[in-house]
Short mmCIF file of C-alpha atoms in Angstrom, two decimals:
data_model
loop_
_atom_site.label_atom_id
_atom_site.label_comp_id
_atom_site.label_asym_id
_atom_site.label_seq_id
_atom_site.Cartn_x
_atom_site.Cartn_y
_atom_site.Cartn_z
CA UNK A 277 0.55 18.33 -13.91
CA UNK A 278 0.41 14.97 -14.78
CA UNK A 279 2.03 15.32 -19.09
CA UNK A 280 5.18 13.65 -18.96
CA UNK A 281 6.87 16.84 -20.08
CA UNK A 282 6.26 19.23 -17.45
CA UNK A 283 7.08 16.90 -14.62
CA UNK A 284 10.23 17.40 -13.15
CA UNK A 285 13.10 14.71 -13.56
CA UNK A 286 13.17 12.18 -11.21
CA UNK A 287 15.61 12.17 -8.35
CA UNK A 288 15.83 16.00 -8.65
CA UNK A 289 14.55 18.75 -6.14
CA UNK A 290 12.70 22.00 -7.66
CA UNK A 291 14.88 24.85 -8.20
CA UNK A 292 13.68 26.40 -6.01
CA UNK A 293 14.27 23.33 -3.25
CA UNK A 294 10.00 23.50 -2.75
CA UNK A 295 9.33 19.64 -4.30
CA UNK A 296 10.95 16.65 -3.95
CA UNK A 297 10.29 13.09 -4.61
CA UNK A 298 9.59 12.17 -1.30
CA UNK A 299 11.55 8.44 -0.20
CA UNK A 300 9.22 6.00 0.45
CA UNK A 301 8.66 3.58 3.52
CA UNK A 302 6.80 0.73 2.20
CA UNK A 303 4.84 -0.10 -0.69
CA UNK A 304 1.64 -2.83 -0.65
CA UNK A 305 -0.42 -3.96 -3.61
CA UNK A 306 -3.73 -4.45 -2.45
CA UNK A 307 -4.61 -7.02 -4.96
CA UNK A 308 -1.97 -9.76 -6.11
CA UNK A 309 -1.90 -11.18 -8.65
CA UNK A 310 -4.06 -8.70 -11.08
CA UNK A 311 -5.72 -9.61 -14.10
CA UNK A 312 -5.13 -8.12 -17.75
CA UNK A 313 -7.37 -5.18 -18.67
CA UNK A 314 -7.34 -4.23 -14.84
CA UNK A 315 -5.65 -1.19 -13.30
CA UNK A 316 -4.00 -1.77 -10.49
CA UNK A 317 -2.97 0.58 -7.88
CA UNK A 318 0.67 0.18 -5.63
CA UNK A 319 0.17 1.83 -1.82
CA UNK A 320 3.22 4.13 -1.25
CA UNK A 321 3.74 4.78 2.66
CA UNK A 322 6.61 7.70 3.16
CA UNK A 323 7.35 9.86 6.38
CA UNK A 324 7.82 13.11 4.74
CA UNK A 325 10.28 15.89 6.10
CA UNK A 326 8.53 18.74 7.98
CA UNK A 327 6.28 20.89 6.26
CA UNK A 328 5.97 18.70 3.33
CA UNK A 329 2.78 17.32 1.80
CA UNK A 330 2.37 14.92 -0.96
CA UNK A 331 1.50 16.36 -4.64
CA UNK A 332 0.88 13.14 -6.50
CA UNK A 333 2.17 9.79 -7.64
CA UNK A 334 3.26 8.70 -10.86
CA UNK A 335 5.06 5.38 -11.99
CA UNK A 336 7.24 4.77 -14.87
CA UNK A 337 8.38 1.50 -16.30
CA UNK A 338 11.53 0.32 -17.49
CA UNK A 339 11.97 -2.77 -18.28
CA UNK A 340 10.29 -5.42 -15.59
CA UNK A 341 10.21 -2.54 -13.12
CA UNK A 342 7.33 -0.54 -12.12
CA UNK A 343 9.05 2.41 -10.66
CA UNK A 344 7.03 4.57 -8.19
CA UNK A 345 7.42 8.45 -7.20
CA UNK A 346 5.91 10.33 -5.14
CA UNK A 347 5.97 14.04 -5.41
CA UNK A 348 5.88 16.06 -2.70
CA UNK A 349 5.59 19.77 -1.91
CA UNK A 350 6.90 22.40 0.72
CA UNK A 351 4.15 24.47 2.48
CA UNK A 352 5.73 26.44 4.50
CA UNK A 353 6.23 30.42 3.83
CA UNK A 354 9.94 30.33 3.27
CA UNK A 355 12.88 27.63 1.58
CA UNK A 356 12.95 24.45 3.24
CA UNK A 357 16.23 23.79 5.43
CA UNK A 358 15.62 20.21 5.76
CA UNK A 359 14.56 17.63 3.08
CA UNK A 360 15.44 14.18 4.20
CA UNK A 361 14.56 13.83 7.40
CA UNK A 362 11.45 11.99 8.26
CA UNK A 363 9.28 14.72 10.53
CA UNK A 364 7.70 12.78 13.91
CA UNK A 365 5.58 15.50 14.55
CA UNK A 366 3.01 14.80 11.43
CA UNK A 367 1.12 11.96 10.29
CA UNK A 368 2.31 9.74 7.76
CA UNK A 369 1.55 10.36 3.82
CA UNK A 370 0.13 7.19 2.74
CA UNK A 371 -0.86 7.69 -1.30
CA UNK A 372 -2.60 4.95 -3.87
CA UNK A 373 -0.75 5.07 -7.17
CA UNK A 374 -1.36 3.55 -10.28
CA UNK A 375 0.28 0.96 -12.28
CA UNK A 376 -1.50 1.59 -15.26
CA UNK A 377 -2.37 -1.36 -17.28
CA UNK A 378 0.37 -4.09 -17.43
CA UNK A 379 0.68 -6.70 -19.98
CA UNK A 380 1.10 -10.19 -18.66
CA UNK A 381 4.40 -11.15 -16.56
CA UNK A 382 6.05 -10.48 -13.78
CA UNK A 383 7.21 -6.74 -12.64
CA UNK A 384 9.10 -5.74 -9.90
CA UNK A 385 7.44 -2.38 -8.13
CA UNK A 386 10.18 -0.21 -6.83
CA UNK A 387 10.49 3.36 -5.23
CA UNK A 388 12.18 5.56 -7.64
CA UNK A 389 13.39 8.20 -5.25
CA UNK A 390 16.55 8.60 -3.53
CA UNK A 391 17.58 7.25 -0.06
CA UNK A 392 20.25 10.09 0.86
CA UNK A 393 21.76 9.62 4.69
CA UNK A 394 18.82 10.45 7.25
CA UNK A 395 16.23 8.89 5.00
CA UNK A 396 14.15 6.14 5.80
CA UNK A 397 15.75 3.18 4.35
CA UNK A 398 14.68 2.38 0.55
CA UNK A 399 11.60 0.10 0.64
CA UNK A 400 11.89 -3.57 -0.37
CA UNK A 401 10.72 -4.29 -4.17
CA UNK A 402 7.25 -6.02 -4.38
CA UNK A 403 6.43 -8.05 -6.99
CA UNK A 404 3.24 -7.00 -9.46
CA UNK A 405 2.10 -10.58 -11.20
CA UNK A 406 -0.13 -9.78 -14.75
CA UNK A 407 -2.61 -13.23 -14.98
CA UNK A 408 -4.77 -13.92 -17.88
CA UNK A 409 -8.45 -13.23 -17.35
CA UNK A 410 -10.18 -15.81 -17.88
CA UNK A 411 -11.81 -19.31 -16.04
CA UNK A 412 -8.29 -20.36 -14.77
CA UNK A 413 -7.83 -16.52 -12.94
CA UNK A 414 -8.52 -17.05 -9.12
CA UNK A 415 -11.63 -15.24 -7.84
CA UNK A 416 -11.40 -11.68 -7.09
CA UNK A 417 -11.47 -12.11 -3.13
CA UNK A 418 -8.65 -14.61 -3.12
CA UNK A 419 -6.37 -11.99 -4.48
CA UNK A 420 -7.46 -9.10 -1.96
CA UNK A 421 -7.31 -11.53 0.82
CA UNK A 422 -3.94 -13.50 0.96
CA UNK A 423 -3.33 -15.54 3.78
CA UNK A 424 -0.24 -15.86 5.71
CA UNK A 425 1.60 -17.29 8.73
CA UNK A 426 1.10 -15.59 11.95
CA UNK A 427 4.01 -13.74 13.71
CA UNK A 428 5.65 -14.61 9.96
CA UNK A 429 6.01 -10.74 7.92
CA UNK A 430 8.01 -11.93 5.17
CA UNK A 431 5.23 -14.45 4.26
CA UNK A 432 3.73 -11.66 3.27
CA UNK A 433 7.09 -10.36 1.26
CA UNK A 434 6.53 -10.80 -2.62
CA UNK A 435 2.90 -8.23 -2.49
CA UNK A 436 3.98 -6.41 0.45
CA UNK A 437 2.14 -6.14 3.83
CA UNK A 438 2.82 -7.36 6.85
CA UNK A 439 0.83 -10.48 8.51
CA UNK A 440 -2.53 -9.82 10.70
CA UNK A 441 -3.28 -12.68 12.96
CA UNK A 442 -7.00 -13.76 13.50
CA UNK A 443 -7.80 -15.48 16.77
CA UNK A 444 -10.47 -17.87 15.32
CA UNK A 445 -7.81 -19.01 12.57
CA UNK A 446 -4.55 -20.53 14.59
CA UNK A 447 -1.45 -19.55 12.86
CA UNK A 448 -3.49 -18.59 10.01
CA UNK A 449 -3.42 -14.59 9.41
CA UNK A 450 -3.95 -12.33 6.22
CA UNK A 451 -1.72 -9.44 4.71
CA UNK A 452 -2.62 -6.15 5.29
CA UNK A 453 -0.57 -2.71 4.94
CA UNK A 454 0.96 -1.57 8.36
CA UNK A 455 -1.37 1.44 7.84
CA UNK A 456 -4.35 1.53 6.27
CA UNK A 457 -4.89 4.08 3.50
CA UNK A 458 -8.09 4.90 5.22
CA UNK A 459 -8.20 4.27 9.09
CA UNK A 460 -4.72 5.39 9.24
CA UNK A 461 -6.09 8.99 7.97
CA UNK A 462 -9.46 9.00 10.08
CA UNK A 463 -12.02 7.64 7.12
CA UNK A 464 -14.36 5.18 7.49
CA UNK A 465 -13.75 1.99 5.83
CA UNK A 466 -15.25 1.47 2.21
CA UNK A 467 -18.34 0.11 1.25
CA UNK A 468 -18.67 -3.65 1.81
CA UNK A 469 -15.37 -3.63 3.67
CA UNK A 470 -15.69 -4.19 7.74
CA UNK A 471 -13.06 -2.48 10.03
CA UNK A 472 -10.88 -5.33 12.47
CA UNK A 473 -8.51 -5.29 14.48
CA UNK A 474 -5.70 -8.07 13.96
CA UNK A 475 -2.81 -9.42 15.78
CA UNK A 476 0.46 -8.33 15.62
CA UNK A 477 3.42 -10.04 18.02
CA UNK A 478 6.49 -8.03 17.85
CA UNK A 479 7.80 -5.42 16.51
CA UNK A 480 7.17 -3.99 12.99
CA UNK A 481 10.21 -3.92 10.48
CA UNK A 482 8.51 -1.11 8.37
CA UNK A 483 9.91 2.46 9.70
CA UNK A 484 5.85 3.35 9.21
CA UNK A 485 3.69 1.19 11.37
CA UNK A 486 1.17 1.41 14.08
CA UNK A 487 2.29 2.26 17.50
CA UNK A 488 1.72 -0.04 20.67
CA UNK A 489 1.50 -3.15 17.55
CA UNK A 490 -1.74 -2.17 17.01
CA UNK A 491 -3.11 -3.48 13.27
CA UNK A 492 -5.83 -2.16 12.25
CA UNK A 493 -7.91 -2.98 8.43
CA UNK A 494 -10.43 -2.94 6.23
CA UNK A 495 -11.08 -6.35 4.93
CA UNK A 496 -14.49 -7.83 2.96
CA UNK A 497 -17.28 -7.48 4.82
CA UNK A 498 -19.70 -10.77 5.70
CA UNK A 499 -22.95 -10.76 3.59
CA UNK A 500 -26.21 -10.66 5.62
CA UNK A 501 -26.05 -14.35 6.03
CA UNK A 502 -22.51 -14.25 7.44
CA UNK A 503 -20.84 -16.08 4.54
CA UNK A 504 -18.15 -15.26 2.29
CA UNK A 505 -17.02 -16.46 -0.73
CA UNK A 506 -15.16 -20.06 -1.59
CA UNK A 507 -11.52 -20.17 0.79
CA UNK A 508 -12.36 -17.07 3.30
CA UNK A 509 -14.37 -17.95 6.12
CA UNK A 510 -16.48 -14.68 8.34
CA UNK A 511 -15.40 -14.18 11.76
CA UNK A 512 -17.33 -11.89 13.79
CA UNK A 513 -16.67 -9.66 17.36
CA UNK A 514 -18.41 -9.38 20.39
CA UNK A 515 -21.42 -7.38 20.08
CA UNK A 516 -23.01 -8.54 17.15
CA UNK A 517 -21.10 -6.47 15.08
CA UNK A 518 -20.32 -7.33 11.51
CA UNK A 519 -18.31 -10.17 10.21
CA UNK A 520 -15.04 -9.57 8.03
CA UNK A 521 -13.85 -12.34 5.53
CA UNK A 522 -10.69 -13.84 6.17
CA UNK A 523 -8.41 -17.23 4.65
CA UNK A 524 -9.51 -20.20 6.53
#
């Protein structure tokens, strides 16, 4: 499914109207910036129409762009009447993709479907940045947790995400997706990640966000002495319950 050659061009529906590349909502890299030899993944957020369920995601480049699709499939018994518009009914299709491995630069990550009339609007472009490994590279946990100004989304623009405010930390919040990959879907958070809940005044630009403003992610987990590494600090929730790293 996934040879180049057997993939069906991109833009197009299945003859038989069944697949389409489904129009994306939002797209969040979870790390940023990435470091050569990695792999890094993009998280592709779409509403899909009714009846449709995501096949898989594939990105080509061209140039400086990264250019994400995600394919999606009809389930239903007979041809679908409706292909654009987003279904309210069924939970949003929220799908890691991979970037492959980049050489080093900058690359703008963009949705490669169409945005016909009905369609969520076409995603802003997030920007993929390919670092050298090596002593100057910040540590790992400074590029999964990047801070950002409270009540401030677009400080959160060039990776994506929208800002998460922390009580302990004044005007000091982190990026997270609108939905995460896993909550949003009912999982358990990862190992050595800690569920929170974060702060979210206003409405959400994104056309696929929380309802009520509630923000919910998975973010580092504490170790058993409550510290985190150098520039996150641990914040903790009534209860004793355990502590999640955050920017100080």
């Amino acid at each position: 499914m996934l040879v180049p050659q057997v993939l069906a061009r991109v833009g197009a529906a299945s003859p038989s109207g069944r697949e389409i590349d489904a129009p994306l909502a939002w797209l969040f890299l979870p790390q940023a910036p990435v470091t050569t030899g990695s792999v890094p993944d993009v998280i592709a957020a779409a509403q899909l129409p009714c009846g449709f369920r995501a096949m898989y995601g594939t990105v080509d480049r061209v140039g400086d762009e990264l250019r994400v699709r995600v394919r999606a499939r009809f389930n239903g018994a007979n041809v679908p009447t409706d292909r654009v518009t987003p279904c309210p009914s069924e939970p949003p299709s929220i799908q890691f993709v991979s970037l492959n491995r980049i050489r080093l630069g900058e690359y703008r990550v963009i949705d490669a479907a169409a945005h016909p009339a009905g369609a969520v609007p076409a995603p802003a472009a997030v920007t993929l940045t390919v670092i050298p490994d090596d002593a100057n590279a910040p540590i790992a946990s400074s590029r999964w947790v990047r801070p950002c100004t409270t009540g401030d989304d677009s400080t959160c623009a060039r990776a994506g995400g929208v800002c998460g405010g922390v009580s302990e930390t004044a005007g000091r919040g982190v990026c997270v997706p609108p939905l995460d990959p896993f909550l949003a879907v009912s999982r358990p958070c990862p190992e050595q990640t800690q569920e929170v809940t974060l702060d979210h005044p206003g409405p959400y630009a994104a056309p696929v966000a929380p309802a009520h403003n509630a923000l919910r992610a998975c973010l580092p987990a504490c170790n058993e002495r409550g510290e985190c590494p150098a520039q996150l600090q641990c914040v903790r929730r009534a209860g004793g319950a355990a502590g999640a790293c955050v920017p100080r």
